[in-house]
Structure formats: C-alpha cells, structure tokens
Amino acid sequence: MSLLFSEEEFQSAWTELDEPQLDGGWELFTESMGVKIYRLYDQDTGLYEYKVFGVLDSCPPELCADVYMDLDYRKQWDGYVKELHQDQFEGRPAVYWQVKYPFPLSNRDYVYVRERRDLDLDGRRIWVILAHSSPETPCAERSGVLRVRQYRQSVAMETDGARGAKVFMRYFDNPGGMIPAWLVNWAAKSGVPNFLTDMQKACSNYAAYCQRK
C-alpha cells in the first residue's frame, strides 16, 4: 500500500480511460486535435477543475510516462519552468517547482508529492501518475514568489492500439494571489492543449536527449 496515495485513487484514475465520469456538473469546455476537455466549477475558488480525454497519436504510453516523470528533461522543453527538482525535505521526498509568470505578476511555486505505478491488469498495461500539493512539507517560502497550496493532478495512459497513447488527465490548480478567476480560466483554455502539444514534441525528442546525457 502506498504511503502517498491509496489503491482507490489509482483505480479511479485508470477506470476513466474506459468510463468517463462526467455527472455532477461537468461540461464540455473545448475540443482540439482529438482531445476533449471538460470542466467543473468550484464554488469556493471561482475556478474550474478539468478532465482531459484524448489520444497522443505519436507517443507510446510508457514513453509518455518516462517523459512526464523526468524533471531534468522538462526543464529543457517547458519554457515556463524557472526551477524544478526533487529533493529531501527533512527526510521526506517532494518536488519543488517554480513557474514563470509574465510581468507584473509574481512567479508561483509548488511543493508536491507524486507517485507512478505501471499496472498490469489481466494483461492490460496502464501507466498511472498521481500528484498533489504537500503543504506540510517543510520547504521555506521565497520572497516575491507565491506558494500554490491547492494543486492536484492524475494521469492515466495506455496504448491506443497503434503508435500512440490513450490519455486521461484530471487537474486542478489554484494559483492564488490577485489574479482574477476569469483570467485563470481563460488561460486554461489554451494552456492545456498547448501543454499536450509540447508533450508530444518532447516525446519525439526524448531518445536524442537521453543519448546526449
């Protein structure tokens, strides 16, 4: 049994590859490149949580999982990364991630825990990665950088039967500060598809990156 995430959390992620759970207020937000993005309004924050369903047609799922987990590589292909590394905070492993924001907005940083599992379910191979913010991790806040305290993400992937990956992602992020909710929600409309596009490109370049290391 994981100390970070329960069996139920892993199962709820991969089962949505088969049966999307869209009851309770989920609405179709946008669709592009064969990817559908749904959102659910959060009354407490005025922000939305997102579910993403689609296919990355040139990225095998194991490669996607490897790229997603490789923090050093992400610093090469994600232009929004200011700082990113896994570290030990008083003996507890966690990821520190600082994201660049455009002037005059302050950068945001995250301290989060994550876990990957490669599942074999009666011969069906599924890769699941879970992550959430870890406010109890003893990582000092930095001057001029706002700490994001509400962040959670789950990703499940399996083969699409060809050369790509069938993907499910669930995501919520509250950047805090004085950014209007409408602006955060507007940015998500292009941010999620752009991330998936960058991810596909990163997958195609990963072998070359590994050879250069």
Tab-separated table of C-alpha atoms in Angstrom:
chain	number	residue	atom	x	y	z
A	1	MET	CA	0.000	0.000	0.000
A	2	SER	CA	1.336	3.413	-0.961
A	3	LEU	CA	2.088	5.888	1.805
A	4	LEU	CA	1.177	8.759	-0.511
A	5	PHE	CA	-1.844	7.581	-2.492
A	6	SER	CA	-4.441	4.888	-1.951
A	7	GLU	CA	-5.336	1.993	-4.207
A	8	GLU	CA	-8.701	3.676	-4.740
A	9	GLU	CA	-7.048	6.835	-6.057
A	10	PHE	CA	-5.079	4.866	-8.625
A	11	GLN	CA	-8.143	2.883	-9.631
A	12	SER	CA	-10.343	5.972	-10.008
A	13	ALA	CA	-7.762	7.384	-12.431
A	14	TRP	CA	-7.384	4.429	-14.758
A	15	THR	CA	-11.060	3.456	-14.819
A	16	GLU	CA	-11.881	6.780	-16.500
A	17	LEU	CA	-9.976	5.553	-19.558
A	18	ASP	CA	-12.963	3.230	-20.050
A	19	GLU	CA	-15.840	5.103	-18.464
A	20	PRO	CA	-15.533	8.897	-18.199
A	21	GLN	CA	-17.308	10.136	-15.069
A	22	LEU	CA	-18.995	13.367	-16.155
A	23	ASP	CA	-22.071	13.512	-13.933
A	24	GLY	CA	-22.441	16.229	-11.329
A	25	GLY	CA	-21.881	19.347	-13.377
A	26	TRP	CA	-19.028	18.545	-15.762
A	27	GLU	CA	-19.404	20.445	-19.057
A	28	LEU	CA	-17.540	20.240	-22.349
A	29	PHE	CA	-15.094	23.163	-22.366
A	30	THR	CA	-13.161	22.819	-25.592
A	31	GLU	CA	-12.021	20.246	-28.127
A	32	SER	CA	-8.901	20.331	-30.290
A	33	MET	CA	-6.627	17.814	-32.001
A	34	GLY	CA	-8.902	14.964	-30.980
A	35	VAL	CA	-8.694	15.917	-27.301
A	36	LYS	CA	-11.809	16.795	-25.301
A	37	ILE	CA	-11.523	18.959	-22.195
A	38	TYR	CA	-14.327	19.078	-19.634
A	39	ARG	CA	-14.535	21.406	-16.652
A	40	LEU	CA	-16.332	21.560	-13.305
A	41	TYR	CA	-16.930	24.844	-11.470
A	42	ASP	CA	-15.529	25.085	-7.942
A	43	GLN	CA	-17.739	27.323	-5.801
A	44	ASP	CA	-15.066	28.002	-3.175
A	45	THR	CA	-12.453	29.422	-5.542
A	46	GLY	CA	-14.403	30.534	-8.607
A	47	LEU	CA	-12.025	28.364	-10.645
A	48	TYR	CA	-12.541	25.162	-12.619
A	49	GLU	CA	-11.265	21.636	-12.297
A	50	TYR	CA	-10.511	19.914	-15.611
A	51	LYS	CA	-10.754	16.447	-17.107
A	52	VAL	CA	-8.952	15.715	-20.360
A	53	PHE	CA	-9.665	12.737	-22.639
A	54	GLY	CA	-7.860	12.029	-25.868
A	55	VAL	CA	-5.072	10.378	-27.800
A	56	LEU	CA	-1.464	11.428	-28.267
A	57	ASP	CA	-1.074	9.660	-31.561
A	58	SER	CA	2.721	9.578	-31.803
A	59	CYS	CA	3.665	8.879	-28.171
A	60	PRO	CA	3.600	5.334	-26.746
A	61	PRO	CA	2.267	5.384	-23.176
A	62	GLU	CA	5.444	4.137	-21.482
A	63	LEU	CA	7.421	6.868	-23.256
A	64	CYS	CA	4.847	9.441	-22.149
A	65	ALA	CA	5.214	8.275	-18.553
A	66	ASP	CA	9.016	8.416	-18.728
A	67	VAL	CA	8.956	11.949	-20.169
A	68	TYR	CA	6.381	13.100	-17.634
A	69	MET	CA	8.480	11.835	-14.717
A	70	ASP	CA	11.826	13.205	-15.982
A	71	LEU	CA	12.156	16.551	-14.207
A	72	ASP	CA	15.554	17.398	-15.697
A	73	TYR	CA	14.206	16.879	-19.196
A	74	ARG	CA	11.161	19.034	-18.521
A	75	LYS	CA	13.488	21.959	-17.869
A	76	GLN	CA	14.620	21.532	-21.485
A	77	TRP	CA	11.215	21.636	-23.171
A	78	ASP	CA	8.889	23.554	-20.830
A	79	GLY	CA	9.607	27.277	-21.191
A	80	TYR	CA	7.585	28.132	-18.096
A	81	VAL	CA	9.887	26.271	-15.711
A	82	LYS	CA	12.053	28.554	-13.583
A	83	GLU	CA	13.237	25.837	-11.196
A	84	LEU	CA	12.321	22.158	-10.873
A	85	HIS	CA	13.865	19.346	-8.862
A	86	GLN	CA	13.074	16.558	-6.423
A	87	ASP	CA	14.668	16.909	-3.024
A	88	GLN	CA	14.594	15.658	0.548
A	89	PHE	CA	12.888	18.000	2.992
A	90	GLU	CA	13.717	16.778	6.499
A	91	GLY	CA	13.954	13.274	5.070
A	92	ARG	CA	10.713	13.449	3.107
A	93	PRO	CA	10.931	13.395	-0.700
A	94	ALA	CA	8.991	16.053	-2.569
A	95	VAL	CA	9.211	18.052	-5.786
A	96	TYR	CA	9.917	21.789	-5.812
A	97	TRP	CA	8.595	23.535	-8.944
A	98	GLN	CA	8.720	27.272	-9.668
A	99	VAL	CA	6.737	28.567	-12.640
A	100	LYS	CA	7.484	31.782	-14.550
A	101	TYR	CA	4.633	34.282	-14.710
A	102	PRO	CA	4.641	37.324	-17.016
A	103	PHE	CA	5.434	40.735	-15.554
A	104	PRO	CA	3.986	42.249	-13.392
A	105	LEU	CA	2.686	39.003	-11.871
A	106	SER	CA	4.733	37.139	-9.266
A	107	ASN	CA	6.100	33.701	-10.048
A	108	ARG	CA	4.347	30.757	-8.393
A	109	ASP	CA	5.966	27.774	-6.740
A	110	TYR	CA	4.701	24.341	-5.799
A	111	VAL	CA	5.827	21.723	-3.338
A	112	TYR	CA	4.193	18.426	-4.202
A	113	VAL	CA	4.479	14.672	-3.894
A	114	ARG	CA	3.948	12.251	-6.741
A	115	GLU	CA	3.899	8.542	-7.486
A	116	ARG	CA	3.953	6.477	-10.660
A	117	ARG	CA	2.636	2.949	-10.995
A	118	ASP	CA	2.935	0.695	-14.036
A	119	LEU	CA	-0.068	-1.610	-13.782
A	120	ASP	CA	-0.711	-4.987	-15.368
A	121	LEU	CA	-4.436	-5.676	-15.230
A	122	ASP	CA	-5.059	-9.103	-16.753
A	123	GLY	CA	-2.555	-8.380	-19.483
A	124	ARG	CA	-3.683	-4.808	-19.978
A	125	ARG	CA	-0.835	-2.377	-19.300
A	126	ILE	CA	-1.719	1.016	-17.827
A	127	TRP	CA	0.559	3.756	-16.553
A	128	VAL	CA	-0.786	5.999	-13.767
A	129	ILE	CA	0.863	9.058	-12.212
A	130	LEU	CA	-0.689	10.897	-9.264
A	131	ALA	CA	0.430	14.171	-7.709
A	132	HIS	CA	-0.855	16.687	-5.180
A	133	SER	CA	0.443	19.672	-3.261
A	134	SER	CA	2.097	18.935	0.068
A	135	PRO	CA	1.644	21.948	2.356
A	136	GLU	CA	3.052	20.020	5.312
A	137	THR	CA	6.425	19.588	3.573
A	138	PRO	CA	8.934	21.869	5.360
A	139	CYS	CA	10.060	23.952	2.377
A	140	ALA	CA	10.517	27.639	3.158
A	141	GLU	CA	8.643	30.142	1.030
A	142	ARG	CA	10.684	32.572	-1.058
A	143	SER	CA	10.432	36.329	-1.204
A	144	GLY	CA	8.500	37.535	-4.241
A	145	VAL	CA	7.197	34.047	-5.090
A	146	LEU	CA	3.661	32.937	-4.206
A	147	ARG	CA	3.206	29.389	-2.909
A	148	VAL	CA	0.426	27.379	-4.603
A	149	ARG	CA	-1.338	25.378	-1.896
A	150	GLN	CA	-4.079	23.745	-3.973
A	151	TYR	CA	-2.758	21.558	-6.773
A	152	ARG	CA	-3.696	18.051	-7.764
A	153	GLN	CA	-3.284	16.010	-10.906
A	154	SER	CA	-3.874	12.450	-12.024
A	155	VAL	CA	-2.810	10.968	-15.346
A	156	ALA	CA	-3.610	7.521	-16.768
A	157	MET	CA	-2.315	6.192	-20.075
A	158	GLU	CA	-2.481	3.031	-22.136
A	159	THR	CA	-1.857	2.119	-25.753
A	160	ASP	CA	-4.288	3.411	-28.335
A	161	GLY	CA	-3.815	0.169	-30.262
A	162	ALA	CA	-1.408	1.785	-32.696
A	163	ARG	CA	1.641	4.005	-32.083
A	164	GLY	CA	0.129	6.364	-29.560
A	165	ALA	CA	-1.324	6.686	-26.086
A	166	LYS	CA	-4.891	6.942	-24.919
A	167	VAL	CA	-4.811	9.518	-22.133
A	168	PHE	CA	-6.963	10.649	-19.223
A	169	MET	CA	-5.919	13.604	-17.077
A	170	ARG	CA	-7.658	15.325	-14.175
A	171	TYR	CA	-6.274	18.652	-12.998
A	172	PHE	CA	-6.921	21.438	-10.504
A	173	ASP	CA	-4.632	24.380	-9.768
A	174	ASN	CA	-5.364	27.478	-7.680
A	175	PRO	CA	-2.564	29.997	-8.329
A	176	GLY	CA	-3.804	32.352	-5.618
A	177	GLY	CA	-2.858	35.995	-5.372
A	178	MET	CA	-4.786	38.784	-7.063
A	179	ILE	CA	-5.236	37.162	-10.491
A	180	PRO	CA	-8.931	37.376	-11.456
A	181	ALA	CA	-10.648	33.997	-11.751
A	182	TRP	CA	-11.790	34.834	-15.294
A	183	LEU	CA	-8.157	35.298	-16.369
A	184	VAL	CA	-7.066	31.989	-14.855
A	185	ASN	CA	-9.966	30.221	-16.559
A	186	TRP	CA	-9.207	31.922	-19.882
A	187	ALA	CA	-5.549	30.877	-19.722
A	188	ALA	CA	-6.535	27.246	-19.149
A	189	LYS	CA	-8.368	27.119	-22.471
A	190	SER	CA	-5.110	27.449	-24.409
A	191	GLY	CA	-2.758	26.215	-21.700
A	192	VAL	CA	-3.933	22.606	-21.580
A	193	PRO	CA	-3.870	21.978	-25.371
A	194	ASN	CA	-0.516	23.762	-25.626
A	195	PHE	CA	0.909	21.544	-22.906
A	196	LEU	CA	-0.230	18.417	-24.740
A	197	THR	CA	1.329	19.696	-27.975
A	198	ASP	CA	4.608	20.387	-26.184
A	199	MET	CA	4.417	16.957	-24.556
A	200	GLN	CA	4.145	15.222	-27.931
A	201	LYS	CA	7.158	17.124	-29.228
A	202	ALA	CA	9.095	16.299	-26.060
A	203	CYS	CA	8.327	12.597	-26.524
A	204	SER	CA	9.658	12.660	-30.076
A	205	ASN	CA	12.933	14.248	-28.915
A	206	TYR	CA	13.446	12.176	-25.759
A	207	ALA	CA	15.673	9.469	-27.245
A	208	ALA	CA	18.054	12.092	-28.593
A	209	TYR	CA	18.096	13.864	-25.228
A	210	CYS	CA	18.943	10.625	-23.404
A	211	GLN	CA	21.832	9.955	-25.782
A	212	ARG	CA	23.310	13.403	-25.077
A	213	LYS	CA	23.284	12.966	-21.305
